[in-house]
Coordinates of N, CA, C and O in Angstrom, one line a residue:
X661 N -9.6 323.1 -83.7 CA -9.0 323.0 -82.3 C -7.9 322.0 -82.3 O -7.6 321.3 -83.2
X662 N -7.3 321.9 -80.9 CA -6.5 320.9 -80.8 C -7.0 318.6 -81.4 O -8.1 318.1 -81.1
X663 N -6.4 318.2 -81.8 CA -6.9 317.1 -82.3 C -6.8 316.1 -81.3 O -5.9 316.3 -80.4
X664 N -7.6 314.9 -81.1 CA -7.2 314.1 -79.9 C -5.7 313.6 -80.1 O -5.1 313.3 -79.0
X665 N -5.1 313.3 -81.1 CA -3.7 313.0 -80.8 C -2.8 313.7 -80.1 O -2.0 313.3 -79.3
X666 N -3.1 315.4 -80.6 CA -2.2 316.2 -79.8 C -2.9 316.2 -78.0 O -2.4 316.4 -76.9
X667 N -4.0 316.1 -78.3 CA -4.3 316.0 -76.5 C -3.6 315.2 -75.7 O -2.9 315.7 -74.7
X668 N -3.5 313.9 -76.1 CA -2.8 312.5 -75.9 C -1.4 313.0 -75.4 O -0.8 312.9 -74.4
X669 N -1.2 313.6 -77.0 CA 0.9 313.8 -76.5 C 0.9 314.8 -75.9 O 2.0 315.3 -75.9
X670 N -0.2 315.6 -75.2 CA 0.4 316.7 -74.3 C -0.1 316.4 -72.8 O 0.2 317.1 -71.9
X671 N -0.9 315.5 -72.6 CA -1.3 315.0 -71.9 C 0.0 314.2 -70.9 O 0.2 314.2 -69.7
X672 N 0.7 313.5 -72.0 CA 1.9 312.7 -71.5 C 3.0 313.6 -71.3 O 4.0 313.1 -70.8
X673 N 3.2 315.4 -71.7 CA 4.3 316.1 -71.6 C 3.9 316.3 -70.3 O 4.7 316.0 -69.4
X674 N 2.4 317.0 -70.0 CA 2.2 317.4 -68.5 C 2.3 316.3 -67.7 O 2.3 316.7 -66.6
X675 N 2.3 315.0 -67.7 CA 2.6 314.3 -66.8 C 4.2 314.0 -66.6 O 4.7 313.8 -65.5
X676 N 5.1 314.0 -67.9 CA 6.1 314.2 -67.8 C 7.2 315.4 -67.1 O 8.4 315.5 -66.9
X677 N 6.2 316.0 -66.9 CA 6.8 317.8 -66.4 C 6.5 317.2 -65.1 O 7.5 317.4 -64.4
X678 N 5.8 316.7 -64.6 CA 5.5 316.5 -62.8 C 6.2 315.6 -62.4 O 5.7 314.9 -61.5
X679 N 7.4 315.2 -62.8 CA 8.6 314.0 -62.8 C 9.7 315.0 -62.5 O 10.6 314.8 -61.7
X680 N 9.8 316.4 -63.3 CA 11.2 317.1 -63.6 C 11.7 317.7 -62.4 O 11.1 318.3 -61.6
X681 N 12.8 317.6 -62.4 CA 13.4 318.6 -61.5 C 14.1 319.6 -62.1 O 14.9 319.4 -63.0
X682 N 13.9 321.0 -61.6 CA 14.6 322.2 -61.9 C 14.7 323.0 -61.2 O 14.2 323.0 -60.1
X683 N 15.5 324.3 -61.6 CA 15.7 325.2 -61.0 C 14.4 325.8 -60.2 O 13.4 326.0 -60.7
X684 N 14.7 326.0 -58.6 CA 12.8 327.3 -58.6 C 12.5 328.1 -59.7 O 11.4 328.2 -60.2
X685 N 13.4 328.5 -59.9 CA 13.2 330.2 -61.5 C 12.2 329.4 -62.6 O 11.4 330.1 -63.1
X686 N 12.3 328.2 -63.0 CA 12.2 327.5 -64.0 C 10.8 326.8 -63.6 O 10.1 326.3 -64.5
X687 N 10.5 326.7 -62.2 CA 9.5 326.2 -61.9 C 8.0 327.3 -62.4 O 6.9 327.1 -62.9
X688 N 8.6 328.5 -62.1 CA 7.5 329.4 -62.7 C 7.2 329.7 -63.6 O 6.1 330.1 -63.8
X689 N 8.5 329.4 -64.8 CA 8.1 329.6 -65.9 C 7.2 328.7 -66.6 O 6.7 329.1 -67.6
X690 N 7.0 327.6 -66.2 CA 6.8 326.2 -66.6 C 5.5 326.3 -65.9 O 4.7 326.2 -66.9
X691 N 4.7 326.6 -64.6 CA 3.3 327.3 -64.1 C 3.0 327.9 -65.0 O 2.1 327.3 -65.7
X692 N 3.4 329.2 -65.7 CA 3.1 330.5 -66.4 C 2.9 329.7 -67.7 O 2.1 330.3 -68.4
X693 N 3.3 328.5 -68.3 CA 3.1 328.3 -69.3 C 1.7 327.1 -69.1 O 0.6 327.1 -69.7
X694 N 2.1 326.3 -68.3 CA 0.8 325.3 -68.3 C -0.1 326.3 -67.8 O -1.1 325.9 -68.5
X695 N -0.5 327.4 -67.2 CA -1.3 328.0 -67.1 C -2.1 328.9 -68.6 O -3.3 328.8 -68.8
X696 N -1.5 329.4 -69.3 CA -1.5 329.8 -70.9 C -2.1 328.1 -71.7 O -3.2 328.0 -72.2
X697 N -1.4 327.5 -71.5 CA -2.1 326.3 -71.8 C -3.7 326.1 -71.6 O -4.5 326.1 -72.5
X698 N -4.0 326.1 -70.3 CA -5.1 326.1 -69.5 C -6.2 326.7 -70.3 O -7.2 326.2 -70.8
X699 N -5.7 328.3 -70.1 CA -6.7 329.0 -70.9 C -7.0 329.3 -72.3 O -8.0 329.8 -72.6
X700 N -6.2 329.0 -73.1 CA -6.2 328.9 -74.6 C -6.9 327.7 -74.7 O -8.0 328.0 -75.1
X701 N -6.9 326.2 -74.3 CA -8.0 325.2 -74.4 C -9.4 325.6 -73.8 O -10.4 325.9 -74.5
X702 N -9.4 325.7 -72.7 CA -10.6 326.8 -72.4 C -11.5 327.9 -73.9 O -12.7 327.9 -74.4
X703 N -9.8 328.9 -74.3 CA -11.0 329.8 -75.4 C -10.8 329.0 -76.5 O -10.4 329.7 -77.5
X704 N -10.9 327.9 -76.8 CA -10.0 326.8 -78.1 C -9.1 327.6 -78.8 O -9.4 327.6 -80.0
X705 N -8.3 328.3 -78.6 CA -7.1 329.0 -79.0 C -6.1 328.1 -79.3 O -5.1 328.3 -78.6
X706 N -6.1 327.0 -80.6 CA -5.1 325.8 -80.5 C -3.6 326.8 -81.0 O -2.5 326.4 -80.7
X707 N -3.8 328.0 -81.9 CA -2.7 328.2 -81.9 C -1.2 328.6 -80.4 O -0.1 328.1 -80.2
X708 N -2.0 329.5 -79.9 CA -1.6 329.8 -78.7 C -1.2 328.2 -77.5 O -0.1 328.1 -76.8
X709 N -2.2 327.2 -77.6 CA -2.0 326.0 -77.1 C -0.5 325.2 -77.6 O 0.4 324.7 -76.9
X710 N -0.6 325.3 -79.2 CA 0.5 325.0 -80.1 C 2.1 325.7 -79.1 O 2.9 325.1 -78.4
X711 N 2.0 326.8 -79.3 CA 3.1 328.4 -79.0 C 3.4 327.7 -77.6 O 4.5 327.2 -77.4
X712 N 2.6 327.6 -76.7 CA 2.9 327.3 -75.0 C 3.5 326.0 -74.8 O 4.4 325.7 -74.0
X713 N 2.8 325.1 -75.9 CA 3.3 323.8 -75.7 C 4.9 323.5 -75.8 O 5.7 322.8 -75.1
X714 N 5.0 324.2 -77.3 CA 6.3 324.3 -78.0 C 7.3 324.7 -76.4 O 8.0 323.9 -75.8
X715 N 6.8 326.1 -76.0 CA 7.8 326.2 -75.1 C 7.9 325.5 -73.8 O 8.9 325.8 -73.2
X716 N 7.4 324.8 -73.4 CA 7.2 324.3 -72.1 C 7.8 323.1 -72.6 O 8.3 322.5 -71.6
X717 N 7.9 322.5 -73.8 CA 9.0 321.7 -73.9 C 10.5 321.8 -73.8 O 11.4 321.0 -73.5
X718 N 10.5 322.8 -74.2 CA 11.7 323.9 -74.3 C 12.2 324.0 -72.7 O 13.4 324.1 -72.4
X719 N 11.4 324.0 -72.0 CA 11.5 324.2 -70.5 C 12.1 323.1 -70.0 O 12.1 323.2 -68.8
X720 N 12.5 322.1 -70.4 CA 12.2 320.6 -69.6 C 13.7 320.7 -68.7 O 14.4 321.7 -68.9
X721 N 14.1 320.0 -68.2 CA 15.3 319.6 -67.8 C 16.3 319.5 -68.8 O 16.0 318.9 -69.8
X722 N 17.7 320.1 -68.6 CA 18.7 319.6 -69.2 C 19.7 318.3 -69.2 O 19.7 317.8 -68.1
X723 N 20.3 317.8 -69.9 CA 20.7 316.5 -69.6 C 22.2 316.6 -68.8 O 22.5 315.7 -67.9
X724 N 23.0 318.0 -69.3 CA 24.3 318.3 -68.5 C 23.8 319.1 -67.9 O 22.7 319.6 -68.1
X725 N 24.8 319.4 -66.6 CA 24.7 320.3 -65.5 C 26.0 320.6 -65.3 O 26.9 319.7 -65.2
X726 N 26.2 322.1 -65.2 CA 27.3 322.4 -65.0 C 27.7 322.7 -64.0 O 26.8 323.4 -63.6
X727 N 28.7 322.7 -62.9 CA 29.3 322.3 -61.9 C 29.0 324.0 -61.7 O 29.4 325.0 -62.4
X728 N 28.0 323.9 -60.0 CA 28.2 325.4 -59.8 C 26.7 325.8 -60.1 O 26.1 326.8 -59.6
X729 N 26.2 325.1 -60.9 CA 24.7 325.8 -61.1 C 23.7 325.7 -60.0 O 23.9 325.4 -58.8
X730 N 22.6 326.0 -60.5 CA 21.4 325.8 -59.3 C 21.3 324.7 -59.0 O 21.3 323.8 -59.8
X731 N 21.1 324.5 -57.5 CA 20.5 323.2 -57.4 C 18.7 323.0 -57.7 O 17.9 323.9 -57.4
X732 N 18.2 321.6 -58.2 CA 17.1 321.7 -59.4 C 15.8 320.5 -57.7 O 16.2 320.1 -56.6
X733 N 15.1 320.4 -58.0 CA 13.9 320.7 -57.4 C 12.7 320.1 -57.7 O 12.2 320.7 -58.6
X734 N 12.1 319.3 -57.5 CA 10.7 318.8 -58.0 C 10.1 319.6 -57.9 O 10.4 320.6 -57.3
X735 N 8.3 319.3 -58.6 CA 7.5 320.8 -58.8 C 7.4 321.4 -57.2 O 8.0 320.8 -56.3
X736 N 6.6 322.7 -57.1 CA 6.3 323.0 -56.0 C 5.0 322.3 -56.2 O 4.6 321.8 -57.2
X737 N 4.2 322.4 -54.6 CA 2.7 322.0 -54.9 C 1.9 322.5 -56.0 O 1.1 321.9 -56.7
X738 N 2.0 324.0 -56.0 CA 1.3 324.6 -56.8 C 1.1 324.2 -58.5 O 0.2 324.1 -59.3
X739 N 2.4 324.0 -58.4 CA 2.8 323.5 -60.3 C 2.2 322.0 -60.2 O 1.4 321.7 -61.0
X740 N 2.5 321.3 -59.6 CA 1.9 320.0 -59.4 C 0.4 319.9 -59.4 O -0.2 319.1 -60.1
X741 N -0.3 320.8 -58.6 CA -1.4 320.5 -58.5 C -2.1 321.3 -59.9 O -3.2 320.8 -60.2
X742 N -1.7 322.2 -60.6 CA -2.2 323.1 -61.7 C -2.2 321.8 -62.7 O -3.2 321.3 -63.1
X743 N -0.8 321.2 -63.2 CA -0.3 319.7 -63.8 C -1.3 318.7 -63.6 O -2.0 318.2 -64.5
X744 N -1.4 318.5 -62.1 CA -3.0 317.4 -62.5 C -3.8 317.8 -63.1 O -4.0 317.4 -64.2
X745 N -4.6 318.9 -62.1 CA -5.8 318.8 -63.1 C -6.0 319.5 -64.3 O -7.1 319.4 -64.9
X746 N -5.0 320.0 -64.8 CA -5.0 319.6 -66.5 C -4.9 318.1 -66.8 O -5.9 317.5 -67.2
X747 N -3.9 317.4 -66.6 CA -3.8 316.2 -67.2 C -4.8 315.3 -66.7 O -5.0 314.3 -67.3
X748 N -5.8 315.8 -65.4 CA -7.0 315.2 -65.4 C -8.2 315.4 -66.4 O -9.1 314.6 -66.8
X749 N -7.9 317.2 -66.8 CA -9.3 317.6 -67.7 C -8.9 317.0 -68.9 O -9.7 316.1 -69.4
X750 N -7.6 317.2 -69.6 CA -7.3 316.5 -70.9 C -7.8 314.8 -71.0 O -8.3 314.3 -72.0
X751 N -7.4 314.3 -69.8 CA -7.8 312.3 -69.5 C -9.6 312.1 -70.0 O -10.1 311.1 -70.6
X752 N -10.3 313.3 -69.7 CA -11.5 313.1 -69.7 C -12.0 313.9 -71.4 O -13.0 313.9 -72.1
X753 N -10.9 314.3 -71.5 CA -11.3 314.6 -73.2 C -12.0 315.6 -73.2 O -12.7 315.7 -74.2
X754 N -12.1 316.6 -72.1 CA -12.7 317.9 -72.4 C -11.9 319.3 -72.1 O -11.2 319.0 -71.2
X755 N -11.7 320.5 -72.3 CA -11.4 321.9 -72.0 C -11.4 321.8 -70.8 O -11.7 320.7 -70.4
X756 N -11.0 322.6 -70.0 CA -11.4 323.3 -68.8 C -12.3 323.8 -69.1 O -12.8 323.2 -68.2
X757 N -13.2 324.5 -69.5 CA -14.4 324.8 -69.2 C -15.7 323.9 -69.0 O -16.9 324.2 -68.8
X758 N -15.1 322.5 -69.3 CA -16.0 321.4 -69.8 C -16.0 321.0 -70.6 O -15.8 319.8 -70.6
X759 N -16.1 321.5 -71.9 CA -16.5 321.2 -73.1 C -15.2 320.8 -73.8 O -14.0 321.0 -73.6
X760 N -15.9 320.0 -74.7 CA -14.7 318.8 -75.6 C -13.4 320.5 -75.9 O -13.5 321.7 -75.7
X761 N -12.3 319.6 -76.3 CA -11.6 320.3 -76.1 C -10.9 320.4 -78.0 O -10.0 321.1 -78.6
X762 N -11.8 319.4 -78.6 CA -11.5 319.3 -80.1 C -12.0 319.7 -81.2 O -11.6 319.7 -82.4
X763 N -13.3 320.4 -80.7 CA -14.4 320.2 -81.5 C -15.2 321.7 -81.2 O -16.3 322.0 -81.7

């Protein structure tokens, strides 16, 4: 399964995603993936965990903005609140379903 180091550093991506501002469009993709997240720790599917992670980094804010684009947005509640309590189940070192999330 996932190792506690990688818990650790995805632990700090999901808290770092509840800082971002982005487009709305970009806000769901970013739900749609911490949610995929969710459930692959849940079935310990670390590959799939790996695959969502990868992209949800991929998701983050850009550093330019081009004049004319969307205006960018903190999470909605929804993405915020899905963001905690993962990075609350991960804090406590277990799955969503309860169980250790490494082992």
């Amino acid at each position: 399964m996932v190792s506690d180091e990688e818990v650790a550093e995805l632990g700090e991506l999901l808290r770092e995603a509840a800082e971002w501002e982005l487009a709305e469009a970009r806000w769901e993709q970013v739900l749609a993936l911490v949610e995929v997240i969710e459930s692959a720790l849940a079935a310990r599917d670390a590959d799939t965990v790996r695959q969502a992670w990868s992209d949800l980094e991929l998701s983050g804010p850009v550093r330019l903005t081009r004049v004319g684009t969307t205006a960018t947005v903190p999470p909605p509640k929804k993405v915020r609140d899905t963001l905690n309590r993962l990075v609350h189940t991960l804090g406590n070192g277990g799955a969503p379903d309860g169980g250790t999330s490494h082992r």
